[in-house]
Tab-separated table of C-alpha atoms (C1' of nucleotides) in Angstrom:
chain	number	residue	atom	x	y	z
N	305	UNK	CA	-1.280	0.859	-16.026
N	306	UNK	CA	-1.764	-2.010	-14.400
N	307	UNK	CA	-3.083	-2.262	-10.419
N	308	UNK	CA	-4.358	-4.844	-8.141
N	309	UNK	CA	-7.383	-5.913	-10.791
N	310	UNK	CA	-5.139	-5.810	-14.149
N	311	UNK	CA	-2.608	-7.819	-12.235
N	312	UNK	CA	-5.098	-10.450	-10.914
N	313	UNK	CA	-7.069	-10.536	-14.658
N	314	UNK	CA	-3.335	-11.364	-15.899
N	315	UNK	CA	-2.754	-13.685	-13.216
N	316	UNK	CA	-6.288	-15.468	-13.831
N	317	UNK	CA	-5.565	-15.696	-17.039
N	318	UNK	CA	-2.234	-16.210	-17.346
N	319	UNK	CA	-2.566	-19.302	-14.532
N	320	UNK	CA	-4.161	-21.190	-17.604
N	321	UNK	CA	-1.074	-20.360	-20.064
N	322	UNK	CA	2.048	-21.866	-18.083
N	323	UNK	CA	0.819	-23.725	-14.773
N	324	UNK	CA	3.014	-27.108	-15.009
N	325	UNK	CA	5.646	-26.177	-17.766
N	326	UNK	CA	9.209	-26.138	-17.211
N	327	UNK	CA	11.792	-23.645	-18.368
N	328	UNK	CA	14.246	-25.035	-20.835
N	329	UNK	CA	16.078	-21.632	-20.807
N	330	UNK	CA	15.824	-17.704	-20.457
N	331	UNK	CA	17.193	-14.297	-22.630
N	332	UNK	CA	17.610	-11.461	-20.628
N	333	UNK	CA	17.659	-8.120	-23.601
N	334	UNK	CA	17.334	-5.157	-21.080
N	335	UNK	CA	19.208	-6.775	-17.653
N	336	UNK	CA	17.630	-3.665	-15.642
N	337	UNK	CA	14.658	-5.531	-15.335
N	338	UNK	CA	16.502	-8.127	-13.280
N	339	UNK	CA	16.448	-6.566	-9.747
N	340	UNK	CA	17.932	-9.516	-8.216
N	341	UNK	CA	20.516	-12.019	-8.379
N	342	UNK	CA	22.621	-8.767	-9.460
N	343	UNK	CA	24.120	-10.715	-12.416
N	344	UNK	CA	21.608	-11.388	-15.046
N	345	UNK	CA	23.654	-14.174	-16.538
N	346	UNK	CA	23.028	-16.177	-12.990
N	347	UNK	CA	19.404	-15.253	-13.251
N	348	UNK	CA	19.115	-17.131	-15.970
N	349	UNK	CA	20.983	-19.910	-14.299
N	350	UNK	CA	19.235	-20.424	-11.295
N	351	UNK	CA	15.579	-20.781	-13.100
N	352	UNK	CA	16.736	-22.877	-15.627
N	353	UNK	CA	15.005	-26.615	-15.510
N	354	UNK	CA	12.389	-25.284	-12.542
N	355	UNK	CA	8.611	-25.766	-13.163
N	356	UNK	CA	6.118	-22.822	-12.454
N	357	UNK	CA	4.009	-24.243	-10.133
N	358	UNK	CA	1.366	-21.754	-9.251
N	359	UNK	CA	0.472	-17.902	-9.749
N	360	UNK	CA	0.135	-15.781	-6.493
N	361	UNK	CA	-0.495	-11.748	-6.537
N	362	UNK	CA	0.779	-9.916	-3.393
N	363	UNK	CA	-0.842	-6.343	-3.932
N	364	UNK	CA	0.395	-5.452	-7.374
N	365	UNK	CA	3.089	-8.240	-7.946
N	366	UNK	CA	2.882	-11.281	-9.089
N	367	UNK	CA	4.715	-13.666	-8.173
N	368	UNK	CA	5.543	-17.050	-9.542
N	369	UNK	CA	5.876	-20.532	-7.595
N	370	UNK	CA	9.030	-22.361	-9.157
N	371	UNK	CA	10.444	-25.467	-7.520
N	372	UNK	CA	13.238	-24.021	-5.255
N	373	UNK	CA	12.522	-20.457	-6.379
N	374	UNK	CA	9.937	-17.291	-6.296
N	375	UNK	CA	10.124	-14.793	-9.117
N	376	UNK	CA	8.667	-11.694	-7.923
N	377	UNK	CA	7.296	-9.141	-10.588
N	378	UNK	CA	6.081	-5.905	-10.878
N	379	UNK	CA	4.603	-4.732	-14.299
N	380	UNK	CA	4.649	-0.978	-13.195
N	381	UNK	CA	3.427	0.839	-15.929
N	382	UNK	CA	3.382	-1.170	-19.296
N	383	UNK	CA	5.146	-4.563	-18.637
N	384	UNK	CA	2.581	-7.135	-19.363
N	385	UNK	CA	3.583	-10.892	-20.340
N	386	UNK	CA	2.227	-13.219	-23.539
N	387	UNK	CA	2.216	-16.880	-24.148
N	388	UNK	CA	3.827	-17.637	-27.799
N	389	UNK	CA	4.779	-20.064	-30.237
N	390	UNK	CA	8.981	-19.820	-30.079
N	391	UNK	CA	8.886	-19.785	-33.662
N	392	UNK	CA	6.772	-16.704	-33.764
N	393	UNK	CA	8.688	-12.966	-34.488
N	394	UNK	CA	9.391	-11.171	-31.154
N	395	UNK	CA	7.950	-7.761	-30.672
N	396	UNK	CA	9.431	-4.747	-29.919
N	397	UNK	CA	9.552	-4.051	-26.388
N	398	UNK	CA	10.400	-7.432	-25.482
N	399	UNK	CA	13.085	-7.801	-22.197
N	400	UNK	CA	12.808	-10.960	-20.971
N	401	UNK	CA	11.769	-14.545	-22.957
N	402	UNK	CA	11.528	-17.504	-20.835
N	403	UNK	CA	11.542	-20.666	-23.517
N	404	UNK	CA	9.902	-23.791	-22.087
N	405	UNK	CA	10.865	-27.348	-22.967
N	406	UNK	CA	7.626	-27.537	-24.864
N	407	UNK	CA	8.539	-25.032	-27.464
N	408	UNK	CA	6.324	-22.119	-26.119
N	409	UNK	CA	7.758	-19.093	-24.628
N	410	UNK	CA	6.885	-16.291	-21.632
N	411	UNK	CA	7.481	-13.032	-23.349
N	412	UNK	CA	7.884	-10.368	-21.157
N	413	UNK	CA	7.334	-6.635	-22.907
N	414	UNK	CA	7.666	-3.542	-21.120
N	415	UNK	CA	8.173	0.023	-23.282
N	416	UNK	CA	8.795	2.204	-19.910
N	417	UNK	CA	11.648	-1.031	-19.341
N	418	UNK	CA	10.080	0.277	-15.740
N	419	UNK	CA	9.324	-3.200	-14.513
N	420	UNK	CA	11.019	-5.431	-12.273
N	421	UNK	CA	11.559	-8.829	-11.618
N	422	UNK	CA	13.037	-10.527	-8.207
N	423	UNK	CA	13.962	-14.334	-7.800
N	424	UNK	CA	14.069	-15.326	-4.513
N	425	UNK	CA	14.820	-18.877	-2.982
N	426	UNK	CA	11.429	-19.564	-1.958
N	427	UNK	CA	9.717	-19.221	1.650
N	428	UNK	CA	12.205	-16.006	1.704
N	429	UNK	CA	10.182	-13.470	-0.509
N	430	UNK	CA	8.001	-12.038	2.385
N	431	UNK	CA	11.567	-11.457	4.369
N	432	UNK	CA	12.960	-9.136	1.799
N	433	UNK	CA	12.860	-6.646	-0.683
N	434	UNK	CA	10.328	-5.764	-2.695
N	435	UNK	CA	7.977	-7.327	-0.215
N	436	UNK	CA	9.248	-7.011	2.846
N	437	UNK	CA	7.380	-3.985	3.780
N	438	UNK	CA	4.209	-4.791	1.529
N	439	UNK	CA	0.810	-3.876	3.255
N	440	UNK	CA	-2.362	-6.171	3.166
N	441	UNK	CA	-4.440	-4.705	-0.055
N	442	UNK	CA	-8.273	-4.587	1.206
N	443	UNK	CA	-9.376	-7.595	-0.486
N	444	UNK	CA	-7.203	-10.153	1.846
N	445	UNK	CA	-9.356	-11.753	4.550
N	446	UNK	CA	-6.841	-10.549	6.764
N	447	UNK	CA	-6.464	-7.085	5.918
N	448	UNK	CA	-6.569	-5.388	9.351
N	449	UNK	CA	-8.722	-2.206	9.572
N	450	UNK	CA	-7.091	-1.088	13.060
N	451	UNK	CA	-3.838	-0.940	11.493
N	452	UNK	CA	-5.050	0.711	8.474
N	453	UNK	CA	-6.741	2.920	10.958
N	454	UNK	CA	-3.599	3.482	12.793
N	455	UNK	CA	-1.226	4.419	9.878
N	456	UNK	CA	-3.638	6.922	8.299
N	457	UNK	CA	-4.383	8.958	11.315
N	458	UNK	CA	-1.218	9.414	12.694
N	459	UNK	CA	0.409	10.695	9.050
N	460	UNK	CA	0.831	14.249	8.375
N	461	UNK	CA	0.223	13.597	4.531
N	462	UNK	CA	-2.954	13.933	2.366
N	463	UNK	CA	-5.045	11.054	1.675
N	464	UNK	CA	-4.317	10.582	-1.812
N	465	UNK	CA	-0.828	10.414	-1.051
N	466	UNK	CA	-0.944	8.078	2.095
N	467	UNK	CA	-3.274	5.470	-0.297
N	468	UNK	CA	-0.715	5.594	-2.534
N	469	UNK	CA	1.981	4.439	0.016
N	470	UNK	CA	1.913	0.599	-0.543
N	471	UNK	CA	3.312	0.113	3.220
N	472	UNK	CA	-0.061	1.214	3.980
N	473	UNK	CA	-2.418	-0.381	2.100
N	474	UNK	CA	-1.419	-2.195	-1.033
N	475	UNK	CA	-2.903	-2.320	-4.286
N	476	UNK	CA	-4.373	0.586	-5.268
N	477	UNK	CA	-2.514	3.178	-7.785
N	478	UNK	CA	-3.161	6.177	-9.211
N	479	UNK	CA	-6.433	5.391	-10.995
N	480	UNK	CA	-8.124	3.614	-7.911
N	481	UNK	CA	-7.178	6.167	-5.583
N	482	UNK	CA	-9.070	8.819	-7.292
N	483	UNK	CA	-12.130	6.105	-7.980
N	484	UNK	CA	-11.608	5.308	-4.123
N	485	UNK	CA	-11.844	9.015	-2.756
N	486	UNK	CA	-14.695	9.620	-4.923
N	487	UNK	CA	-16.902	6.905	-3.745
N	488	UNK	CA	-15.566	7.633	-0.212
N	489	UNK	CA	-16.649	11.317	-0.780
N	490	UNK	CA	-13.271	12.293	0.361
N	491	UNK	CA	-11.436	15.627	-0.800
N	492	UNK	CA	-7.531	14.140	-2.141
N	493	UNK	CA	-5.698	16.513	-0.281
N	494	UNK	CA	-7.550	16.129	3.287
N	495	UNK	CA	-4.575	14.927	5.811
N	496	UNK	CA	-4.253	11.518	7.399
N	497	UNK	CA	-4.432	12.428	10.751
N	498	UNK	CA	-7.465	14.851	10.457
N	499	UNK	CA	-9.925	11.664	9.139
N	500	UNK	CA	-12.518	10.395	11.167
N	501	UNK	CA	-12.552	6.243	11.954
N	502	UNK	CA	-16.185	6.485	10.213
N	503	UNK	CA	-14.290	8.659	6.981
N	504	UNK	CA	-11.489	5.702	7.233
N	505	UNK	CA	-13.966	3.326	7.432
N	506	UNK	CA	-15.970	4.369	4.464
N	507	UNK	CA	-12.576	4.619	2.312
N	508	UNK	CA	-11.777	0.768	2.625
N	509	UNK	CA	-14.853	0.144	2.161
N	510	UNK	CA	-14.851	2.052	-1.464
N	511	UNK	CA	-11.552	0.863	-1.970
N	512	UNK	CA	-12.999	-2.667	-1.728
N	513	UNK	CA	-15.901	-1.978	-3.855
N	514	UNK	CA	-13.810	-0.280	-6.559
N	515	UNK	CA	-11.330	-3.099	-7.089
N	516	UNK	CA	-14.020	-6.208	-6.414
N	517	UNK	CA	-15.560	-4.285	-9.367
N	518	UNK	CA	-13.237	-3.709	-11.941
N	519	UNK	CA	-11.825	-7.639	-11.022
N	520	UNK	CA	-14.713	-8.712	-12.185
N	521	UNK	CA	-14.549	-6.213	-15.219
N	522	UNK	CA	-11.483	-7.231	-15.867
N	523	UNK	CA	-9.417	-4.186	-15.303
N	524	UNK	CA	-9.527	-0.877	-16.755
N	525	UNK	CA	-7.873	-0.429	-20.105
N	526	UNK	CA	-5.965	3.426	-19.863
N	527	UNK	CA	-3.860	3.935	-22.962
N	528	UNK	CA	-2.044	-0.017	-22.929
N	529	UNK	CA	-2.857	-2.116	-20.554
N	530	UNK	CA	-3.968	-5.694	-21.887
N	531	UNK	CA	-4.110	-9.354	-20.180
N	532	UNK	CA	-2.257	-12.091	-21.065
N	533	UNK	CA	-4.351	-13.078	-23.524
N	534	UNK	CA	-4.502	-9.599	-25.080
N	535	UNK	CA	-7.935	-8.773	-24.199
N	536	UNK	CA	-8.786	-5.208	-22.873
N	537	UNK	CA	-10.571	-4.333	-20.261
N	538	UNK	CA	-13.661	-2.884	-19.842
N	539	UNK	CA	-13.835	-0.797	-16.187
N	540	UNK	CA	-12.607	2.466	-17.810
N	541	UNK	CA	-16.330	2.397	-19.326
N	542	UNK	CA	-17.238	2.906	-15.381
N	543	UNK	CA	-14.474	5.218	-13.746
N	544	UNK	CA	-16.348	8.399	-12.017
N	545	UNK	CA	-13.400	10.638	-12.125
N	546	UNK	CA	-10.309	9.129	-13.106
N	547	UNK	CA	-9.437	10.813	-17.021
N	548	UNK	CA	-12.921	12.182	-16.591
N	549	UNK	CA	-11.718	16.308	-15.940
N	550	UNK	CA	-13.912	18.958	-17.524
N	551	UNK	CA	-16.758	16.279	-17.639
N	552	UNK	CA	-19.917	16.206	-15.826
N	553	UNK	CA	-19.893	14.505	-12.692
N	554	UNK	CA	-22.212	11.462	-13.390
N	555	UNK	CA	-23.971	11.994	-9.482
N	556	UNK	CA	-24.261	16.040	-9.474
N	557	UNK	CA	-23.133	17.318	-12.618
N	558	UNK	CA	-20.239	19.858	-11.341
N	559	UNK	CA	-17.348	19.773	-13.336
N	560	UNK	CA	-14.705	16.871	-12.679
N	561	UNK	CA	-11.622	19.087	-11.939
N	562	UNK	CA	-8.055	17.419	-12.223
N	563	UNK	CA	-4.970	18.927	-9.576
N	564	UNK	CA	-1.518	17.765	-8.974
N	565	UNK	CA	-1.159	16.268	-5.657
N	566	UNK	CA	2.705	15.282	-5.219
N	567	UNK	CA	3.175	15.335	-8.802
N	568	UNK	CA	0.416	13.141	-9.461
N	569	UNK	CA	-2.795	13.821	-11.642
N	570	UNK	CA	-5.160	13.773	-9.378
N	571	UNK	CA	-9.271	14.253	-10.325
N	572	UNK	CA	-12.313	15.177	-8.100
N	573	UNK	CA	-15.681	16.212	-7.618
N	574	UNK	CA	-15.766	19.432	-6.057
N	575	UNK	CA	-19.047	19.228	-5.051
N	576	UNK	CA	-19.298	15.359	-4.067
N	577	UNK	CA	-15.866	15.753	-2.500
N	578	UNK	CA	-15.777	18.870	-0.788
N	579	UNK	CA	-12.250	20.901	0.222
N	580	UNK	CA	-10.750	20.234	3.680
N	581	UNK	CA	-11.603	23.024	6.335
U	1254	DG	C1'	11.395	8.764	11.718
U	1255	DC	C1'	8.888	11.214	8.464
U	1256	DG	C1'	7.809	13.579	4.226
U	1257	DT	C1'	9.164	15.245	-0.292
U	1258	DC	C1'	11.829	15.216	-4.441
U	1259	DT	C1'	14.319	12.887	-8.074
U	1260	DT	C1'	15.209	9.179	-10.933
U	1261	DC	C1'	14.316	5.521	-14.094
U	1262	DC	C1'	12.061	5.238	-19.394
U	1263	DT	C1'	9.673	6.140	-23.961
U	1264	DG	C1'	5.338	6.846	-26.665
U	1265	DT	C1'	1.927	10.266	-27.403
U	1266	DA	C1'	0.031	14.698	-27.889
U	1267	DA	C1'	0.416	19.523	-28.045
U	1268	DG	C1'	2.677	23.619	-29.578
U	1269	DC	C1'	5.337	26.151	-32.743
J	1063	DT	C1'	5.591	18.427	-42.171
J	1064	DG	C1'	8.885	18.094	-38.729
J	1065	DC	C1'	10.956	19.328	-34.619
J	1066	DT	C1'	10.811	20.198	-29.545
J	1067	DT	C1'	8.713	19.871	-25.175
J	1068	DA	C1'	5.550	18.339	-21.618
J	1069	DC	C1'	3.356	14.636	-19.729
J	1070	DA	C1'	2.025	10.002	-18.012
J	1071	DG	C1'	3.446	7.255	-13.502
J	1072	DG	C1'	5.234	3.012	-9.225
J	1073	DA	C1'	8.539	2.631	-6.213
J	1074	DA	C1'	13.407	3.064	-4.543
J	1075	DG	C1'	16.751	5.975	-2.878
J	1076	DA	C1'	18.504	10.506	-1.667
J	1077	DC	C1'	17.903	14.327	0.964
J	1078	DG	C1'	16.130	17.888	4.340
DNA sequence: GCGTCTTCCTGTAAGC
DNA sequence: TGCTTACAGGAAGACG
């Protein structure tokens, strides 16, 4: 599913695919995706003729620079996007197809249909929803540690869940949390407000080593998850715990144990992350 | 205001 | 073999 480094591989690569072409048109199949306008039909409307102009990524969206517009995506679980000939057969799975004046199209597949998409008139998109209340994820230059600080200690929750919360931090997701806590040698169910600044600390700083690392990996590839290009990646060769239950634990050999924690799989070290008092 | 639960979806794997 | 069921999960909205 992709995160903060699958959605940065895609927009890397995906930068090189559609920087300076202009949409000639769009086909909205499954008009769920299209969060905002409410009417699909004026969607399609308002983006024809505009020029992508750059690729940004705010924690896990992605977000493209039009002329007078922002679209703001989220891939969720499966969406990803390709680059093809409009003459080619569209796959199943397929919601959205932007066709460009140049006889290429953005496909936009999604099998959950979970994803969403958001055009905004741009310089807006950081004033509303879905950004709005966005954290800083911890590879901005101005990702605030106090603040981080701040939220964790005063919340009730566990850690797993609070790293989850993107108002928090942004970014990380299921897989990266439990990579995260690992490296942190954090227990997932240890509460906010009962972490030391040095424990807080050493969790950005894992959460910035994890992600730097599978960026430059390219991602990790669980079950679908592909770039733009349709490469996969190759970090799931180096998660510690994530998928990894009922193996070894590659620092002290206890067994990787997997727990729910707010519905969510959730894998640990026992031994490397020991239980809250 | 805060925390938890439910909902949206469908392919895959497990169980019978 | 074929059917049913559980499971995976990000984020918004409902609810206590």
């Amino acid at each position: 599913m992709p995160e903060l480094p699958e959605v940065e591989t895609i927009r890397q690569t995906l930068k090189q695919l559609v920087i300076g072409k202009t949409i000639d048109s769009v086909e909205v199949m499954w008009p769920k995706i299209i969060q905002e306008p409410d009417d699909s039909h004026q969607f399609g409307q308002s983006i024809q003729h505009q020029t992508i102009r750059d690729i940004r990524r705010k924690g896990k969206f992605l977000l493209f620079d039009l002329d007078q517009y922002v679209l703001v995506s989220h891939l969720r679980m499966e969406g990803k996007y390709g680059v093809h000939p409009a003459e080619e057969a569209v796959m199943d799975h397929t919601h959205v197809i932007f066709h460009f004046t140049d006889s290429t199209d953005l496909r936009y597949r999604d099998v959950r249909k979970f994803g969403t998409m958001h055009l905004q008139e741009k310089g807006t998109e950081a004033t509303k929803k879905p950004l709005l209340l966005l954290a800083k994820d911890p590879l901005e230059a101005d990702f605030s540690l106090m603040k981080f600080t701040e939220k964790v200690q005063k919340s009730e929750r566990n850690i797993k869940n609070i790293l989850l919360d993107q108002s928090v931090i942004a970014g990380l997701g299921n897989i990266y949390v439990d990579e995260t806590l690992f490296l942190a040698g954090i227990h997932p169910l240890t509460k906010g407000v009962s972490l030391t600044t040095e424990q807080i600390l050493k969790i950005k700083e894992a959460a910035v080593l994890t992600l730097q690392d599978a960026v430059k990996q390219g991602g990790t590839t669980i079950r679908s998850y592909v770039n733009s290009q349709g490469q996969i990646g190759m970090f799931q060769q180096q998660l510690n715990v994530y998928a990894q239950n009922d193996k070894p634990c590659h620092h002290c050999e206890d067994t990787i144990t997997k727990i729910k924690v707010n519905g969510r799989g959730t894998h640990y070290c026992p031994s490397c992350q020991p239980q809250p008092l």
